[in-house]
PDB file of C-alpha atoms in Angstrom:
ATOM      1  CA  MET A  96       6.993  23.393 -14.162  1.00 48.00           C
ATOM      2  CA  THR A  97       8.969  20.604 -14.804  1.00 50.00           C
ATOM      3  CA  THR A  98       9.151  17.388 -12.683  1.00 59.00           C
ATOM      4  CA  ASN A  99      12.414  16.175 -12.922  1.00 66.00           C
ATOM      5  CA  ILE A 100      11.968  12.304 -12.582  1.00 63.00           C
ATOM      6  CA  GLU A 101      14.702  10.479 -11.583  1.00 67.00           C
ATOM      7  CA  ALA A 102      14.337  12.492  -8.094  1.00 64.00           C
ATOM      8  CA  GLU A 103      11.288  11.814  -7.930  1.00 63.00           C
ATOM      9  CA  ALA A 104      11.927   8.359  -8.479  1.00 61.00           C
ATOM     10  CA  ALA A 105      14.900   8.162  -6.069  1.00 65.00           C
ATOM     11  CA  PHE A 106      12.841   9.925  -3.098  1.00 66.00           C
ATOM     12  CA  ARG A 107      10.250   7.077  -3.022  1.00 66.00           C
ATOM     13  CA  GLU A 108      12.418   4.384  -3.057  1.00 70.00           C
ATOM     14  CA  GLN A 109      14.396   6.274  -0.102  1.00 68.00           C
ATOM     15  CA  ASN A 110      10.495   6.553   1.405  1.00 68.00           C
ATOM     16  CA  ASN A 111      10.183   3.279   0.697  1.00 66.00           C
ATOM     17  CA  ALA A 112      13.053   1.739   2.023  1.00 67.00           C
ATOM     18  CA  ALA A 113      12.610   3.524   5.267  1.00 66.00           C
ATOM     19  CA  LEU A 114       9.097   2.410   5.880  1.00 69.00           C
ATOM     20  CA  ILE A 115      10.149  -1.040   5.084  1.00 68.00           C
ATOM     21  CA  ALA A 116      12.981  -0.769   7.379  1.00 66.00           C
ATOM     22  CA  ALA A 117      10.539   0.237  10.270  1.00 62.00           C
ATOM     23  CA  LEU A 118       7.858  -2.142   9.504  1.00 64.00           C
ATOM     24  CA  ASP A 119       7.373  -4.032  12.794  1.00 49.00           C
ATOM     25  CA  GLU A 120       8.205  -7.765  12.523  1.00 44.00           C
ATOM     26  CA  THR A 121       6.326  -9.307  15.775  1.00 46.00           C
ATOM     27  CA  GLY A 122       3.032 -10.410  16.067  1.00 46.00           C
ATOM     28  CA  LEU A 123       0.202  -7.807  15.077  1.00 46.00           C
ATOM     29  CA  ARG A 124      -1.611  -8.244  18.101  1.00 47.00           C
ATOM     30  CA  GLU A 125       1.481  -5.345  18.644  1.00 48.00           C
ATOM     31  CA  ALA A 126       1.060  -3.248  15.338  1.00 48.00           C
ATOM     32  CA  GLU A 127      -0.977  -0.295  17.450  1.00 50.00           C
ATOM     33  CA  SER A 128       2.147   2.258  17.378  1.00 47.00           C
ATOM     34  CA  ALA A 129       3.277   4.417  20.385  1.00 54.00           C
ATOM     35  CA  TRP A 130       0.829   6.758  20.490  1.00 64.00           C
ATOM     36  CA  GLU A 131      -3.185   6.870  19.908  1.00 82.00           C
ATOM     37  CA  VAL A 132      -3.155   6.785  15.600  1.00 90.00           C
ATOM     38  CA  ASP A 133      -6.714   7.852  13.989  1.00 94.00           C
ATOM     39  CA  ILE A 134      -6.935   5.686  10.898  1.00 95.00           C
ATOM     40  CA  ALA A 135      -9.650   8.124   8.381  1.00 96.00           C
ATOM     41  CA  ASN A 136     -10.927   6.812   5.176  1.00 96.00           C
ATOM     42  CA  ASP A 137     -10.492   9.740   2.767  1.00 96.00           C
ATOM     43  CA  ALA A 138     -12.944   8.439   0.267  1.00 95.00           C
ATOM     44  CA  GLU A 139     -13.237  11.499  -1.790  1.00 95.00           C
ATOM     45  CA  ARG A 140      -9.457  11.972  -2.652  1.00 96.00           C
ATOM     46  CA  GLY A 141      -8.583   8.578  -2.153  1.00 96.00           C
ATOM     47  CA  ARG A 142      -6.542   8.071   0.399  1.00 97.00           C
ATOM     48  CA  TRP A 143      -6.328   6.620   3.982  1.00 97.00           C
ATOM     49  CA  ILE A 144      -4.967   9.017   5.942  1.00 97.00           C
ATOM     50  CA  ALA A 145      -3.600   8.416   9.481  1.00 96.00           C
ATOM     51  CA  SER A 146      -2.948  12.087  12.677  1.00 96.00           C
ATOM     52  CA  LEU A 147      -2.255  12.280  15.485  1.00 92.00           C
ATOM     53  CA  GLY A 148      -4.801  14.606  17.069  1.00 90.00           C
ATOM     54  CA  PRO A 149      -5.246  17.345  14.285  1.00 91.00           C
ATOM     55  CA  GLU A 150      -2.693  16.852  12.699  1.00 93.00           C
ATOM     56  CA  ALA A 151      -1.774  14.226   9.003  1.00 95.00           C
ATOM     57  CA  ILE A 152       1.016  12.095  10.128  1.00 95.00           C
ATOM     58  CA  ALA A 153       1.153   9.119   7.220  1.00 96.00           C
ATOM     59  CA  GLU A 154      -1.457   7.932   4.472  1.00 97.00           C
ATOM     60  CA  LEU A 155      -2.036   5.276   2.103  1.00 97.00           C
ATOM     61  CA  PRO A 156      -3.469   6.739  -0.651  1.00 97.00           C
ATOM     62  CA  TYR A 157      -5.573   4.546  -3.525  1.00 97.00           C
ATOM     63  CA  ARG A 158      -7.754   3.968  -6.620  1.00 96.00           C
ATOM     64  CA  PHE A 159     -11.443   1.510  -7.215  1.00 95.00           C
ATOM     65  CA  VAL A 160      -9.758  -0.549 -10.677  1.00 94.00           C
ATOM     66  CA  GLY A 161     -12.314  -3.563 -11.998  1.00 89.00           C
ATOM     67  CA  GLY A 162     -13.483  -3.506  -8.145  1.00 91.00           C
ATOM     68  CA  ARG A 163     -10.157  -3.685  -6.899  1.00 96.00           C
ATOM     69  CA  VAL A 164      -8.704  -1.913  -4.050  1.00 97.00           C
ATOM     70  CA  VAL A 165      -5.328  -0.817  -5.645  1.00 97.00           C
ATOM     71  CA  LEU A 166      -3.083   0.056  -2.996  1.00 97.00           C
ATOM     72  CA  LEU A 167      -0.817   3.202  -4.543  1.00 96.00           C
ATOM     73  CA  THR A 168       2.033   4.568  -1.736  1.00 93.00           C
ATOM     74  CA  THR A 169       2.642   4.176   1.588  1.00 94.00           C
ATOM     75  CA  TRP A 170       3.453   7.823   2.925  1.00 94.00           C
ATOM     76  CA  VAL A 171       4.609   8.429   6.912  1.00 94.00           C
ATOM     77  CA  ASP A 172       5.834  12.528   8.425  1.00 93.00           C
ATOM     78  CA  PRO A 173       9.610  10.985   9.075  1.00 92.00           C
ATOM     79  CA  ALA A 174       9.597  12.494  12.747  1.00 91.00           C
ATOM     80  CA  TYR A 175       6.625   9.450  12.981  1.00 90.00           C
ATOM     81  CA  ARG A 176       8.674   6.889  11.711  1.00 87.00           C
ATOM     82  CA  HIS A 177      10.561   4.065  14.050  1.00 84.00           C
ATOM     83  CA  HIS A 178       6.870   4.212  15.553  1.00 86.00           C
ATOM     84  CA  ARG A 179       4.930   1.254  14.785  1.00 88.00           C
ATOM     85  CA  VAL A 180       2.720   4.062  12.132  1.00 92.00           C
ATOM     86  CA  ALA A 181       2.916   2.013   8.780  1.00 92.00           C
ATOM     87  CA  THR A 182       2.568  -1.006  10.356  1.00 92.00           C
ATOM     88  CA  GLU A 183      -0.590   0.146  12.904  1.00 93.00           C
ATOM     89  CA  LEU A 184      -2.461   2.248   8.726  1.00 96.00           C
ATOM     90  CA  ILE A 185      -1.189  -0.543   6.693  1.00 96.00           C
ATOM     91  CA  ALA A 186      -2.682  -3.148   8.804  1.00 96.00           C
ATOM     92  CA  ARG A 187      -6.270  -0.752   9.862  1.00 96.00           C
ATOM     93  CA  VAL A 188      -6.657  -0.882   6.062  1.00 97.00           C
ATOM     94  CA  LEU A 189      -6.167  -4.289   5.449  1.00 98.00           C
ATOM     95  CA  ASN A 190      -8.691  -4.789   7.728  1.00 97.00           C
ATOM     96  CA  GLU A 191     -11.264  -2.265   6.367  1.00 97.00           C
ATOM     97  CA  ILE A 192     -10.720  -4.063   2.918  1.00 97.00           C
ATOM     98  CA  ARG A 193     -11.225  -7.841   4.340  1.00 97.00           C
ATOM     99  CA  GLU A 194     -14.330  -6.294   5.898  1.00 96.00           C
ATOM    100  CA  SER A 195     -15.475  -5.081   2.409  1.00 96.00           C
ATOM    101  CA  GLY A 196     -15.118  -8.065   0.354  1.00 96.00           C
ATOM    102  CA  LYS A 197     -13.194  -6.813  -1.732  1.00 97.00           C
ATOM    103  CA  LYS A 198      -9.258  -7.554  -2.856  1.00 97.00           C
ATOM    104  CA  ILE A 199      -6.671  -5.807  -3.751  1.00 97.00           C
ATOM    105  CA  THR A 200      -4.211  -4.624  -6.219  1.00 96.00           C
ATOM    106  CA  ILE A 201      -0.638  -3.873  -4.646  1.00 96.00           C
ATOM    107  CA  ILE A 202       1.215  -0.808  -6.240  1.00 94.00           C
ATOM    108  CA  CYS A 203       3.388   0.216  -3.240  1.00 93.00           C
ATOM    109  CA  PRO A 204       6.135  -2.383  -2.234  1.00 92.00           C
ATOM    110  CA  VAL A 205       6.108  -1.506   1.655  1.00 93.00           C
ATOM    111  CA  VAL A 206       2.274  -2.702   2.035  1.00 95.00           C
ATOM    112  CA  GLY A 207       4.151  -5.693   0.332  1.00 94.00           C
ATOM    113  CA  GLU A 208       6.347  -6.218   1.983  1.00 92.00           C
ATOM    114  CA  PHE A 209       4.357  -5.479   4.976  1.00 93.00           C
ATOM    115  CA  ILE A 210       1.816  -8.581   3.673  1.00 94.00           C
ATOM    116  CA  ALA A 211       5.342 -10.707   2.963  1.00 92.00           C
ATOM    117  CA  ARG A 212       5.888 -10.504   6.835  1.00 91.00           C
ATOM    118  CA  HIS A 213       1.973 -10.865   7.937  1.00 92.00           C
ATOM    119  CA  PRO A 214       1.068 -14.086   5.872  1.00 93.00           C
ATOM    120  CA  GLN A 215      -3.177 -14.436   6.920  1.00 95.00           C
ATOM    121  CA  TYR A 216      -3.530 -11.085   4.138  1.00 96.00           C
ATOM    122  CA  LEU A 217      -2.239 -13.385   1.692  1.00 96.00           C
ATOM    123  CA  ASP A 218      -5.578 -13.751   0.269  1.00 96.00           C
ATOM    124  CA  LEU A 219      -6.202 -10.859  -0.155  1.00 97.00           C
ATOM    125  CA  ILE A 220      -4.953 -10.686  -3.256  1.00 96.00           C
ATOM    126  CA  ASP A 221      -5.927 -10.470  -6.252  1.00 95.00           C
ATOM    127  CA  LYS A 222      -4.744 -13.707  -8.179  1.00 94.00           C
ATOM    128  CA  VAL A 223      -5.089 -12.510 -11.142  1.00 93.00           C
ATOM    129  CA  HIS A 224      -3.321  -9.217 -10.609  1.00 94.00           C
ATOM    130  CA  PRO A 225      -1.962  -8.535  -7.794  1.00 94.00           C
ATOM    131  CA  GLY A 226       0.165  -5.936  -8.684  1.00 92.00           C
ATOM    132  CA  SER A 227       3.942  -5.039  -9.229  1.00 88.00           C
ATOM    133  CA  GLY A 228       4.709  -4.263  -5.505  1.00 86.00           C
ATOM    134  CA  ALA A 229       3.230  -7.408  -4.500  1.00 83.00           C
ATOM    135  CA  HIS A 230       5.552  -9.865  -2.536  1.00 68.00           C
ATOM    136  CA  PRO A 231       6.625 -12.184  -3.181  1.00 56.00           C
ATOM    137  CA  GLN A 232       5.553 -11.641  -6.345  1.00 50.00           C
ATOM    138  CA  HIS A 233       2.395 -14.535  -7.831  1.00 45.00           C
ATOM    139  CA  GLU A 234       2.250 -15.780 -10.243  1.00 42.00           C
ATOM    140  CA  PRO A 235      -0.285 -15.187 -12.788  1.00 40.00           C
ATOM    141  CA  ALA A 236      -3.653 -16.633 -12.220  1.00 41.00           C
ATOM    142  CA  ASP A 237      -2.971 -18.358 -15.770  1.00 41.00           C
ATOM    143  CA  GLY A 238       0.101 -20.354 -14.515  1.00 39.00           C
ATOM    144  CA  PRO A 239       3.927 -19.845 -15.020  1.00 36.00           C
ATOM    145  CA  ASP A 240       3.642 -20.481 -18.612  1.00 35.00           C
ATOM    146  CA  HIS A 241       1.830 -16.961 -19.278  1.00 34.00           C
ATOM    147  CA  GLN A 242       3.406 -15.460 -21.742  1.00 32.00           C
ATOM    148  CA  HIS A 243       2.774 -11.472 -20.556  1.00 32.00           C
ATOM    149  CA  GLY A 244       5.185 -11.421 -17.892  1.00 34.00           C
ATOM    150  CA  PRO A 245       5.191  -9.812 -14.317  1.00 38.00           C
ATOM    151  CA  ALA A 246       2.049  -7.528 -15.995  1.00 40.00           C
ATOM    152  CA  GLY A 247      -0.023  -8.556 -18.064  1.00 43.00           C
ATOM    153  CA  PRO A 248      -2.178  -6.295 -21.138  1.00 48.00           C
ATOM    154  CA  ASP A 249      -4.563  -5.649 -18.568  1.00 50.00           C
ATOM    155  CA  ASP A 250      -2.740  -4.392 -15.855  1.00 48.00           C
ATOM    156  CA  GLU A 251      -0.941  -1.713 -18.068  1.00 51.00           C
ATOM    157  CA  MET A 252      -4.297  -0.632 -19.755  1.00 54.00           C
ATOM    158  CA  GLN A 253      -4.943  -0.714 -15.834  1.00 50.00           C
ATOM    159  CA  ILE A 254      -2.251   1.316 -14.696  1.00 51.00           C
ATOM    160  CA  ALA A 255      -1.942   3.475 -17.367  1.00 53.00           C
ATOM    161  CA  ALA A 256      -5.823   4.323 -16.252  1.00 50.00           C
ATOM    162  CA  LEU A 257      -4.523   4.978 -12.958  1.00 49.00           C
ATOM    163  CA  GLU A 258      -1.748   7.403 -14.388  1.00 46.00           C
ATOM    164  CA  ARG A 259      -4.162   9.574 -15.679  1.00 48.00           C
ATOM    165  CA  ASP A 260      -6.077   9.850 -12.550  1.00 45.00           C
ATOM    166  CA  LEU A 261      -3.133  10.992 -10.332  1.00 40.00           C
ATOM    167  CA  MET A 262      -2.212  14.265 -13.050  1.00 37.00           C
TER     168      MET A 262
END
């Protein structure tokens, strides 16, 4: 079985663009979706799942790397987009992570955009390893003269480890 990498990347880009467009720009007190959505942490599979009754309608996979929670990608069933499902899922996940005392590394651009619109979550982002999805982009902890660019050697090793885990 061959995977068309360009098609997969285009699909992810389209999914991310649709979810970012659907993010609620108002206050978090209005972050709840149009339905009663249950959010559960499926720790065995490393993902938070949003469900409506017995049906899973959204998910946010994650991995633990170096004591941080790496948020990988947000997916919402197209039938449930534009109903604040992604907003509610991300807000509740970030609140749960805050309660755990952990920091996050953001790979998912939807999570990055959510935090950019809701800066009260900025303190959750690991300053040394913010991740490629962090928005706005943060300078590395050792300042703007850091020589490794947006992803340092530690980030590259951790991303490679994540990719191995996902295979």
